PDB file of C-alpha atoms and ligand atoms in Angstrom:
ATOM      1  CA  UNK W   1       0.000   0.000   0.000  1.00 87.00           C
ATOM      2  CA  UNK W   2       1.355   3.229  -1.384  1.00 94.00           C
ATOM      3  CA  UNK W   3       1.448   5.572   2.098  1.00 97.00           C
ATOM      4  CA  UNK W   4      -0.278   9.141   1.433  1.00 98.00           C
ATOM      5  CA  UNK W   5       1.863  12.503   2.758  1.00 98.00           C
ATOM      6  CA  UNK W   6      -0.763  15.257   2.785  1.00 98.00           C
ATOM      7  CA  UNK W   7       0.180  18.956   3.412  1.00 98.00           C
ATOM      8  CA  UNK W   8      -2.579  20.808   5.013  1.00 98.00           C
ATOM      9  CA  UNK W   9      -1.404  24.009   5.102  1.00 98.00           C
ATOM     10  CA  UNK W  10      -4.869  25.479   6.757  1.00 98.00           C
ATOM     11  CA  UNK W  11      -6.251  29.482   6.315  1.00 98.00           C
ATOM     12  CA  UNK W  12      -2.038  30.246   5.009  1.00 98.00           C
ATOM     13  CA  UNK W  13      -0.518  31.538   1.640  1.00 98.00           C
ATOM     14  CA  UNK W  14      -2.204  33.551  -0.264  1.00 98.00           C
ATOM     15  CA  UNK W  15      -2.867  32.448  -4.321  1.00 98.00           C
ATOM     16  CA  UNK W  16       0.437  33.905  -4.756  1.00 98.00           C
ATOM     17  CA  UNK W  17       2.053  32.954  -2.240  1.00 98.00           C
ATOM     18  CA  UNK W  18       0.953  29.270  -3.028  1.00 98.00           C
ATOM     19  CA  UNK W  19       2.166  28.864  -6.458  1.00 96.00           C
ATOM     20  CA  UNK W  20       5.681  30.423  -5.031  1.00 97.00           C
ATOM     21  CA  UNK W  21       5.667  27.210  -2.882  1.00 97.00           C
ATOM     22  CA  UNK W  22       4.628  24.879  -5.829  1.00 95.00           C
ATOM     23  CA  UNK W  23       7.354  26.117  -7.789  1.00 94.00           C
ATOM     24  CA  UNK W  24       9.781  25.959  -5.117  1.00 95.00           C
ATOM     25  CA  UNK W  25       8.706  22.312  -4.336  1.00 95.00           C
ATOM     26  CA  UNK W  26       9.341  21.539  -8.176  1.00 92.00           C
ATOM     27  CA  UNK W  27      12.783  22.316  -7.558  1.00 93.00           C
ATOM     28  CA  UNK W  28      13.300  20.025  -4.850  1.00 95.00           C
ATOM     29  CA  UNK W  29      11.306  16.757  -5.736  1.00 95.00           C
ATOM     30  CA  UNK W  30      11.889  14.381  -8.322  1.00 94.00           C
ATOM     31  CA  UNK W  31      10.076  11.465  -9.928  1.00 93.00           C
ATOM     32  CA  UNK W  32      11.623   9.028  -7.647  1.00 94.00           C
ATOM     33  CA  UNK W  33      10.467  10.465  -4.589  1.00 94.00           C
ATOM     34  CA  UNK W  34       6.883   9.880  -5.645  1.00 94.00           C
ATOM     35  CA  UNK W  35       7.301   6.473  -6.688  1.00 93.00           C
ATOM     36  CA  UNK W  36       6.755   4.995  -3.048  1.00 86.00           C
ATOM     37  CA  UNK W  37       4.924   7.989  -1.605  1.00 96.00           C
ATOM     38  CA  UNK W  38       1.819   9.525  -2.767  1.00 97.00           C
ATOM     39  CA  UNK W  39       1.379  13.138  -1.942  1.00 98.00           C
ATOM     40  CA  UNK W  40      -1.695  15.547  -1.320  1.00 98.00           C
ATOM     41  CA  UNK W  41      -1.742  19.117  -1.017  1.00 98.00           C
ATOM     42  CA  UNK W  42      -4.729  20.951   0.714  1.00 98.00           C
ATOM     43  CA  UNK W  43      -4.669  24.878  -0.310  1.00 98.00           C
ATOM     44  CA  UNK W  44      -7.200  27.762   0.794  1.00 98.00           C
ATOM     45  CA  UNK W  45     -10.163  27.507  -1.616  1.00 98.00           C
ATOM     46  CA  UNK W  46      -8.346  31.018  -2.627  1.00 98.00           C
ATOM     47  CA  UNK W  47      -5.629  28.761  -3.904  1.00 98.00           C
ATOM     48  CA  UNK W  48      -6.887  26.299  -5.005  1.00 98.00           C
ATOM     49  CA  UNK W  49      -7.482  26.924  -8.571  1.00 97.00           C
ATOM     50  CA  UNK W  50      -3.839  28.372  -8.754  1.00 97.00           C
ATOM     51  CA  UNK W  51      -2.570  25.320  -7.637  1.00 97.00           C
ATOM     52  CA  UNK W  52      -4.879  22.597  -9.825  1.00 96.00           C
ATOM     53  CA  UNK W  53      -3.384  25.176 -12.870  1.00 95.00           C
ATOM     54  CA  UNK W  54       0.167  24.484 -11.831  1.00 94.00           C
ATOM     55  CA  UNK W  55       0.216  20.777 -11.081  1.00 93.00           C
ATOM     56  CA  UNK W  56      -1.960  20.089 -14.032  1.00 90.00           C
ATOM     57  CA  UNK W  57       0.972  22.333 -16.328  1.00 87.00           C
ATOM     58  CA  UNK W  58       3.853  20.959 -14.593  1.00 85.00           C
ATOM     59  CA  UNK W  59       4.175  18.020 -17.642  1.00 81.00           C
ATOM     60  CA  UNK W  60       6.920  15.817 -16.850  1.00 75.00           C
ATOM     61  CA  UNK W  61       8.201  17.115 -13.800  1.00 86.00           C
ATOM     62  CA  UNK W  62       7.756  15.235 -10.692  1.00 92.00           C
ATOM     63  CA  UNK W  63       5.093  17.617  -8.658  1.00 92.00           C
ATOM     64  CA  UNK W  64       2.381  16.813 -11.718  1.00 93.00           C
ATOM     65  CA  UNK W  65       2.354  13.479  -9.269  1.00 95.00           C
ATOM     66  CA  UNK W  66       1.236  15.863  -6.162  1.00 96.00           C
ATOM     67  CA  UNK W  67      -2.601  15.077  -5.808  1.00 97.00           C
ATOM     68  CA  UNK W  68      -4.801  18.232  -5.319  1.00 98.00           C
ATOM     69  CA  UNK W  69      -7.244  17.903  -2.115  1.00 98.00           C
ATOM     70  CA  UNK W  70      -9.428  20.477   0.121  1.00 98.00           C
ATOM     71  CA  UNK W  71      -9.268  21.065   3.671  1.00 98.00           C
ATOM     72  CA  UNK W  72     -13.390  20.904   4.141  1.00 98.00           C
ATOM     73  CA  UNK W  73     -16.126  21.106   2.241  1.00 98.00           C
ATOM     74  CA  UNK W  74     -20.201  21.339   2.395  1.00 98.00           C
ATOM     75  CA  UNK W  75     -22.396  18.695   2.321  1.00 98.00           C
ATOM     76  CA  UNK W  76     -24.712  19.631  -0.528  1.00 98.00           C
ATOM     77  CA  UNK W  77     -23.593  20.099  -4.079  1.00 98.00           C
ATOM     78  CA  UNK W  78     -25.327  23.074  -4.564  1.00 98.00           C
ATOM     79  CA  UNK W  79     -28.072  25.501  -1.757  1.00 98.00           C
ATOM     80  CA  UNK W  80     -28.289  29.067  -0.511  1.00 98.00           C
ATOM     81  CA  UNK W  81     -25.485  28.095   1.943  1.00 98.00           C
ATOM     82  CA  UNK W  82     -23.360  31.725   2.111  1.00 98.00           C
ATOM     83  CA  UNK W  83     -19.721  31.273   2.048  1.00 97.00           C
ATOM     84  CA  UNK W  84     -19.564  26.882   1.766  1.00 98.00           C
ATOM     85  CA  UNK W  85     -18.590  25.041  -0.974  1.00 98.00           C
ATOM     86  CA  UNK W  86     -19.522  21.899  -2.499  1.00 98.00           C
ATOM     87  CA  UNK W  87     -17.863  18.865  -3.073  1.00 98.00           C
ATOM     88  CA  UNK W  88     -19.800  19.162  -7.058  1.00 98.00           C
ATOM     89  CA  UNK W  89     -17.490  22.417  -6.692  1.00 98.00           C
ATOM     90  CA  UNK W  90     -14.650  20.658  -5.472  1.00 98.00           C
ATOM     91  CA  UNK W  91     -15.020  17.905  -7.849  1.00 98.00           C
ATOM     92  CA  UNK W  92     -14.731  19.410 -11.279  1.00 97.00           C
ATOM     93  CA  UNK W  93     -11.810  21.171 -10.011  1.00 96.00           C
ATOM     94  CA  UNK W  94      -9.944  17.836 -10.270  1.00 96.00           C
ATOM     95  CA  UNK W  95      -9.426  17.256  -6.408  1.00 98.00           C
ATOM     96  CA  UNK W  96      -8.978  14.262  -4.988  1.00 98.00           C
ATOM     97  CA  UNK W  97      -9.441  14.039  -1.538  1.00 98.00           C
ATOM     98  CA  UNK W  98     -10.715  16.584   1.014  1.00 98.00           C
ATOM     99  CA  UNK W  99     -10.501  16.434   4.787  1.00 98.00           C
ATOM    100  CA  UNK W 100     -12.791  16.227   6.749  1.00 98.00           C
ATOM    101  CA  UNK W 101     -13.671  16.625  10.672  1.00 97.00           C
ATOM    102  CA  UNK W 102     -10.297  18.171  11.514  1.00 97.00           C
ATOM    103  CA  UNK W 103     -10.424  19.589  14.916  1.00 96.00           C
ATOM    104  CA  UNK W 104     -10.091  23.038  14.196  1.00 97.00           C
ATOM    105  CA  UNK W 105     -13.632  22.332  12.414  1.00 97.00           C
ATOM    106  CA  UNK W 106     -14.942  20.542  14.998  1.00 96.00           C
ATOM    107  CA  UNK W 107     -13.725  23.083  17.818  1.00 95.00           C
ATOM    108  CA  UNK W 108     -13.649  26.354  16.827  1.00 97.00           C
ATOM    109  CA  UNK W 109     -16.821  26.052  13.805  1.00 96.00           C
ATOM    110  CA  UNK W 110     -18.768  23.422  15.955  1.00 96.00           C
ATOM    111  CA  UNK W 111     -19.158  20.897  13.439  1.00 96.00           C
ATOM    112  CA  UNK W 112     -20.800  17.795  14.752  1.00 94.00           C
ATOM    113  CA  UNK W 113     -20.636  14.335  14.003  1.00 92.00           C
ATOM    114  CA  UNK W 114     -23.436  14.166  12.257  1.00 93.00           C
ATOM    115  CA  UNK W 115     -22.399  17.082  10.013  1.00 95.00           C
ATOM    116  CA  UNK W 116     -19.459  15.353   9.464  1.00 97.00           C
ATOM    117  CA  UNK W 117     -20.831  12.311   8.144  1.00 96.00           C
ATOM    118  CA  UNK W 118     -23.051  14.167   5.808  1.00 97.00           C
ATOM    119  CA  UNK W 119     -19.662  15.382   4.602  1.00 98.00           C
ATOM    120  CA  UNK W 120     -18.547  11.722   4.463  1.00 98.00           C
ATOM    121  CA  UNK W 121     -21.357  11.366   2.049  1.00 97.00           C
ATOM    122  CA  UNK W 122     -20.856  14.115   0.187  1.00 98.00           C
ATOM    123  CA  UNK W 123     -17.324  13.323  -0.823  1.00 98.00           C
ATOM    124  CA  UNK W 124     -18.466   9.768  -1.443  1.00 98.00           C
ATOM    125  CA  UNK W 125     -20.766  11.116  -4.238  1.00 98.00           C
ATOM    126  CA  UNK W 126     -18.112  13.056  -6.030  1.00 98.00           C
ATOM    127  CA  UNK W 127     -15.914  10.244  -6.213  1.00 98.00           C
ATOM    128  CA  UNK W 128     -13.233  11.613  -4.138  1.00 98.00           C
ATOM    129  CA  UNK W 129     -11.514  10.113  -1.068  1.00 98.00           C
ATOM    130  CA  UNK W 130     -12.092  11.499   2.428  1.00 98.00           C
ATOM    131  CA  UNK W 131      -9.539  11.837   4.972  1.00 98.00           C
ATOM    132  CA  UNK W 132     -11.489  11.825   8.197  1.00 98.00           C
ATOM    133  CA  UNK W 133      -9.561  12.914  10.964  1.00 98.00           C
ATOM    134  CA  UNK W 134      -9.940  12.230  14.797  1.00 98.00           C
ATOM    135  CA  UNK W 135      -8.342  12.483  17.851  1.00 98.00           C
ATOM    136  CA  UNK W 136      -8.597  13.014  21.644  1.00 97.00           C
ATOM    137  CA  UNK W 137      -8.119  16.408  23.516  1.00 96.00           C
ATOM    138  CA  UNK W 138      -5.451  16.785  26.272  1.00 95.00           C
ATOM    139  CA  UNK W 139      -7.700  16.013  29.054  1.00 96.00           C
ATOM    140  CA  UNK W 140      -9.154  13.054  27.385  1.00 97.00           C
ATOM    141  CA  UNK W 141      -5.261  12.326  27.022  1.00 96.00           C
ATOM    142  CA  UNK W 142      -4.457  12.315  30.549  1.00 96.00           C
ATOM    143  CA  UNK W 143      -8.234  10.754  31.689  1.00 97.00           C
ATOM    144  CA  UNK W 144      -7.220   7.594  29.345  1.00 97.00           C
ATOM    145  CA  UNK W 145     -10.057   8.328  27.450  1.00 97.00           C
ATOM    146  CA  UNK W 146      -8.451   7.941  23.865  1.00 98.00           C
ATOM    147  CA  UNK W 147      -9.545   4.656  22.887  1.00 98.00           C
ATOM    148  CA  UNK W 148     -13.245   5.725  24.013  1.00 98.00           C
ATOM    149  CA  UNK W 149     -13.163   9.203  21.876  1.00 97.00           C
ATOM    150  CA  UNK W 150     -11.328   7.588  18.721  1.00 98.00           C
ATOM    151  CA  UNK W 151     -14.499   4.702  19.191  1.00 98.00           C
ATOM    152  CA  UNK W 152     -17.081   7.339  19.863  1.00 97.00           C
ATOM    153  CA  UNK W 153     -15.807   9.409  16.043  1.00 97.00           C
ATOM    154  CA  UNK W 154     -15.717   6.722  14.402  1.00 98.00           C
ATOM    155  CA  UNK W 155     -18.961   5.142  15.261  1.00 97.00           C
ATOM    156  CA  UNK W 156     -20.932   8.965  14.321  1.00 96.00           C
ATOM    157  CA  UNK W 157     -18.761   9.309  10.701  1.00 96.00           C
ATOM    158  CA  UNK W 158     -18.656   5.193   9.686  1.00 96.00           C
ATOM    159  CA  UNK W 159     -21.095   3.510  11.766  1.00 95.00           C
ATOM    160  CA  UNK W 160     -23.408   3.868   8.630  1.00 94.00           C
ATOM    161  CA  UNK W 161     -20.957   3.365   5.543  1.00 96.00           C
ATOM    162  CA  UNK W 162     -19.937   0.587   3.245  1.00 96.00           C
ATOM    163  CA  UNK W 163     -17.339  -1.365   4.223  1.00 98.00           C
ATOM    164  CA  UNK W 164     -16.083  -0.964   0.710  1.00 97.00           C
ATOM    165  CA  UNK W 165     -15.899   2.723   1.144  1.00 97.00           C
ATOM    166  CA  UNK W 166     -13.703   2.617   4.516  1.00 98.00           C
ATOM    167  CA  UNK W 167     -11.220   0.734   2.515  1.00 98.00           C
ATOM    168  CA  UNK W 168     -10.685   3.493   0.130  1.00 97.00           C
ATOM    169  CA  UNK W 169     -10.580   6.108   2.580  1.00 98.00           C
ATOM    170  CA  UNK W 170      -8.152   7.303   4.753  1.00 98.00           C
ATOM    171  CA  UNK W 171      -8.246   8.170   8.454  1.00 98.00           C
ATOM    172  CA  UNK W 172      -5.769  10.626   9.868  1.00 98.00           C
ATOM    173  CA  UNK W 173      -5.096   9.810  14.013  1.00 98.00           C
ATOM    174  CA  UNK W 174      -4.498  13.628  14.889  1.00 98.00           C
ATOM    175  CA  UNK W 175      -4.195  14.234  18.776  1.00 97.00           C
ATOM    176  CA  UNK W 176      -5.449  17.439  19.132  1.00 96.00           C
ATOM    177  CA  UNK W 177      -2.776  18.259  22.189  1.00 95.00           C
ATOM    178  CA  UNK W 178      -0.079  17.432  19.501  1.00 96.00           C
ATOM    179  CA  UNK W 179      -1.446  19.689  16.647  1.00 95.00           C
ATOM    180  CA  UNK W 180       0.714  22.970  16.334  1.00 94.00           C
ATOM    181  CA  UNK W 181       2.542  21.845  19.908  1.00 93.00           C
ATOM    182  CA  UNK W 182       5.849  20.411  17.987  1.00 88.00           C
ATOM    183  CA  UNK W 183       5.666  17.574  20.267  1.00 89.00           C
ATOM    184  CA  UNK W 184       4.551  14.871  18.397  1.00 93.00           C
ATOM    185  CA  UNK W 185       2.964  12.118  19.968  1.00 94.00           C
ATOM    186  CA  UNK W 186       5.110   9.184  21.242  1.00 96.00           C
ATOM    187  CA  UNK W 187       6.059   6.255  19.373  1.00 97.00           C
ATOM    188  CA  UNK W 188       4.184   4.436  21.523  1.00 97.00           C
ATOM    189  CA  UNK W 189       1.145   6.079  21.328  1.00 97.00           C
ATOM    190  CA  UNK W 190       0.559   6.363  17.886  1.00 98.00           C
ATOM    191  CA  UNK W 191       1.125   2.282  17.040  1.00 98.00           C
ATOM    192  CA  UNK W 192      -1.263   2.338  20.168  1.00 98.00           C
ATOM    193  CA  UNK W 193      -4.448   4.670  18.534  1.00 98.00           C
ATOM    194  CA  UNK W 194      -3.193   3.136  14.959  1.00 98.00           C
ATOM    195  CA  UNK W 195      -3.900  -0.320  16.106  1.00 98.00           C
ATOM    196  CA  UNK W 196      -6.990   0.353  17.633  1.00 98.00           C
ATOM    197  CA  UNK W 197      -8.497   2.104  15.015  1.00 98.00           C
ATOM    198  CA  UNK W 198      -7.894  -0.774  12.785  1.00 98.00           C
ATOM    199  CA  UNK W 199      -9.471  -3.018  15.029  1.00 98.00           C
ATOM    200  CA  UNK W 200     -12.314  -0.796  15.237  1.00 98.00           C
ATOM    201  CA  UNK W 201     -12.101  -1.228  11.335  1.00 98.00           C
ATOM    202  CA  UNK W 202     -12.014  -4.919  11.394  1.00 98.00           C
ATOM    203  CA  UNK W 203     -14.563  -5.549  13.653  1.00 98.00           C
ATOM    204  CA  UNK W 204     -17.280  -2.962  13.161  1.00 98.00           C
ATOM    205  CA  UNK W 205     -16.509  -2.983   9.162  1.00 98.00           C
ATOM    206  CA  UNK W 206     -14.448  -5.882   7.733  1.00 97.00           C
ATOM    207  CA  UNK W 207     -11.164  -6.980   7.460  1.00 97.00           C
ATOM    208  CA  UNK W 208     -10.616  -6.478   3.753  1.00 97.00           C
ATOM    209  CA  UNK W 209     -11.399  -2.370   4.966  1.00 98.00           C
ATOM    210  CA  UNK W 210      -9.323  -2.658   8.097  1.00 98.00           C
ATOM    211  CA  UNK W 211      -6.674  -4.421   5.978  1.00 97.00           C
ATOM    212  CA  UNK W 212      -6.380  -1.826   2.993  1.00 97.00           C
ATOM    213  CA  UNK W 213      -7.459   1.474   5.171  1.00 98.00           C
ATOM    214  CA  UNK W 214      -4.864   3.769   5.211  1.00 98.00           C
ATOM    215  CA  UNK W 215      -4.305   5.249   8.572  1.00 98.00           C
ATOM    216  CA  UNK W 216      -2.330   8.941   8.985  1.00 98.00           C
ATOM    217  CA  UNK W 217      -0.380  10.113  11.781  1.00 98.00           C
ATOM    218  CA  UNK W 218      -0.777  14.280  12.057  1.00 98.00           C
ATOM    219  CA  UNK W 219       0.617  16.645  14.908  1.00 97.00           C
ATOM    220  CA  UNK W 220       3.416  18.415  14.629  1.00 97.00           C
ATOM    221  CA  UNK W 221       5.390  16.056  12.054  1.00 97.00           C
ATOM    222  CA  UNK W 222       8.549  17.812  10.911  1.00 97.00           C
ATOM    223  CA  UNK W 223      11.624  16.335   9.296  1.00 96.00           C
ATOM    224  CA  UNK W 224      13.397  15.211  11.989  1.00 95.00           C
ATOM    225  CA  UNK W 225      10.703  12.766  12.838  1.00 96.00           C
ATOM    226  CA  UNK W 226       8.915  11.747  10.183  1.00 97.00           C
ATOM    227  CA  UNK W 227      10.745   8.459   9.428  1.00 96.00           C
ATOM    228  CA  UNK W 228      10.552   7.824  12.737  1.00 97.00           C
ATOM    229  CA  UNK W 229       6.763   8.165  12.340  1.00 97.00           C
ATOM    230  CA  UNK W 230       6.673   6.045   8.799  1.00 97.00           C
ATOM    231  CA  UNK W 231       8.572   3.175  10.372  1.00 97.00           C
ATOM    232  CA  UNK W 232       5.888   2.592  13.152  1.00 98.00           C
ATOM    233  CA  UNK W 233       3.528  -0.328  12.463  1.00 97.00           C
ATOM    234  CA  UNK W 234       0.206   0.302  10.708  1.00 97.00           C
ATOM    235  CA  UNK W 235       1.363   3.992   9.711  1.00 98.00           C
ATOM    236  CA  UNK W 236       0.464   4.914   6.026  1.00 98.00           C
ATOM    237  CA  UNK W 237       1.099   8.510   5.861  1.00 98.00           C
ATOM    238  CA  UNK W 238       1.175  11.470   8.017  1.00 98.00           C
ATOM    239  CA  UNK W 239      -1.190  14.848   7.530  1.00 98.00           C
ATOM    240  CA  UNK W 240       1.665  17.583   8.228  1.00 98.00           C
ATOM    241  CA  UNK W 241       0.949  21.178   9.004  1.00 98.00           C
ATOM    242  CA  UNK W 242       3.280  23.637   9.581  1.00 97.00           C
ATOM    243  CA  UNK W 243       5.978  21.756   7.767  1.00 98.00           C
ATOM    244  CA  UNK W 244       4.045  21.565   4.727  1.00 98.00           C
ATOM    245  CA  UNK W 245       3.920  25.304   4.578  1.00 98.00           C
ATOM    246  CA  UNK W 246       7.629  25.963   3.679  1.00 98.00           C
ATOM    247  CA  UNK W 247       8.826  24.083   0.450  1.00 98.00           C
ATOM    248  CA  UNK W 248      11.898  23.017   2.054  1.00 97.00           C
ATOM    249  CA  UNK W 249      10.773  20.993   4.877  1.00 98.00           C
ATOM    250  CA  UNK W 250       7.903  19.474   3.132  1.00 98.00           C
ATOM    251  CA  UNK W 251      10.229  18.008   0.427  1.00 97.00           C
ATOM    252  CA  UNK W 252      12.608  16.596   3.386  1.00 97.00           C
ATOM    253  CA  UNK W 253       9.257  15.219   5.091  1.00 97.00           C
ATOM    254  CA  UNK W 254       8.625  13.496   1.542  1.00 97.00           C
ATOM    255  CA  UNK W 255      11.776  12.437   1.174  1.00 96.00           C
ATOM    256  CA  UNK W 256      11.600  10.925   4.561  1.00 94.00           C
ATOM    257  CA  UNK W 257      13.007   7.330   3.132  1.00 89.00           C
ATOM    258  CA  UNK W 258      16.790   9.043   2.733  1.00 81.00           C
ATOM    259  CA  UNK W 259      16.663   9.008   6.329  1.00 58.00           C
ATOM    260  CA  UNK W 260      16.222   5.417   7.211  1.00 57.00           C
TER     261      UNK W 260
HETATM  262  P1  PGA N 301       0.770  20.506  12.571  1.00 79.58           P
HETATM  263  O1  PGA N 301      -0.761  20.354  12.093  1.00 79.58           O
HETATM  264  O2  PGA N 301       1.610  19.635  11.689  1.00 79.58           O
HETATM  265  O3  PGA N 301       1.083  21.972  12.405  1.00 79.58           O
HETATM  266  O4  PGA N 301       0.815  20.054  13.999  1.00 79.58           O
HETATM  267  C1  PGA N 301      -1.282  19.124  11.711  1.00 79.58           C
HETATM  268  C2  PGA N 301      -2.750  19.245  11.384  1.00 79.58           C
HETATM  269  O5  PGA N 301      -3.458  20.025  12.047  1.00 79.58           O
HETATM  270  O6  PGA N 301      -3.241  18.590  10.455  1.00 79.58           O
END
């Protein structure tokens, strides 16, 4: 299974800005560093377009390989919904996956679960491939309540899907305490949540989905850890943040293999 490197690089870069980066990540990657990695990139809306133009242009160079994704998206394709947009929208724009359920959504714009399965559905419709991410708070951290919140998301946003879906998608494990803290989680910790949501996978889906799932790690990955991160067991790709916002370290992240 080809692991997925995904740079969300949240409400940062301007349009201009964001073909800058493109074009300095051209520089940097080459067609061998996508042949075991896939790679998304998740623009502002605002950027979006810019970016689709510039992958889709790039020809032969290696970042034509860089899948184009979202960072959220509405649940209907089309509605008198003020400032949303659709995942019809998203679609004909040529993106691929779009994430969905991120905790800055869930905390700071109140989206639900059941708003976030709608989502699910949404991006089912269009053909594209969610990235569903979930993840315990500090205090549910420290209360040992991780296994119970990572159960309780996924029941809301999969209780109700296909099996066959789940296999295609991928879930990003994102502990909220790690996002934006540079302190990833431990090693320990992330086979930990990895394993279990497989299991949950396995035995609430089947084990053809929990078998060809893949499962993100996301929270402050940066290149000095990210092999560390790809070598643990059941990891298939990380969701980076700040990293992925400077070309540099996002090609060193992607190029994590060199560092084996
Ligand atoms: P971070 O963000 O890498 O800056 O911690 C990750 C995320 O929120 O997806």
């Amino acid at each position: 299974m080809k692991p997925l490197i995904s740079a969300n690089w949240k409400m940062h870069l301007t349009h201009l800005e964001a073909i800058h980066t493109v074009q300095e990540l051209s520089f940097l990657l080459e067609n061998v560093d996508f042949e075991q990695v896939e790679v998304s990139m998740h623009p502002p809306f605002t950027a979006l377009r810019s970016v689709q133009v510039l992958l889709d242009d790039s020809g032969k160079k290696a970042i034509s390989k860089i899948m184009l994704g979202a960072q959220n998206c509405h649940f209907e394709d089309d509605g008198a919904f003020t400032g949303e947009v659709s995942p019809k929208m998203l679609a004909a724009m040529n993106v691929s996956y779009v994430i969905l359920g991120h905790s800055e959504r869930r905390e700071i714009f109140s989206e639900d679960d059941e708003m976030i399965s709608k989502k699910l559905d949404g991006v089912w419709r269009h053909n594209m491939t969610p990235i569903l991410a979930i993840g315990e708070t500090l205090e549910e951290y420290e209360g040992k309540q991780t296994e119970t919140r990572l159960a309780n998301q996924l029941e809301a946003a999969l209780g109700a899907a296909p099996p066959k879906k789940v296999a295609e998608m991928v879930v990003a494990y994102e502990p909220v305490w790690a996002i934006g803290s540079d302190y990833s989680a431990s090693s320990e910790d992330i086979t930990k949540a990895v394993e279990f949501i497989r299991g949950w996978i396995g035995k609430n889906k089947n084990s053809a989905a929990a078998k060809s799932v893949r499962i993100q790690y996301g929270g402050s990955v940066k290149p000095i850890n990210a092999s560390e991160i790809m070598s643990l067991p059941g990891v298939d790709g990380m969701l980076v943040g700040g990293a992925s916002l400077d070309a540099k370290e996002f090609s060193r992240i992607i190029q994590y293999k060199d560092r084996l």
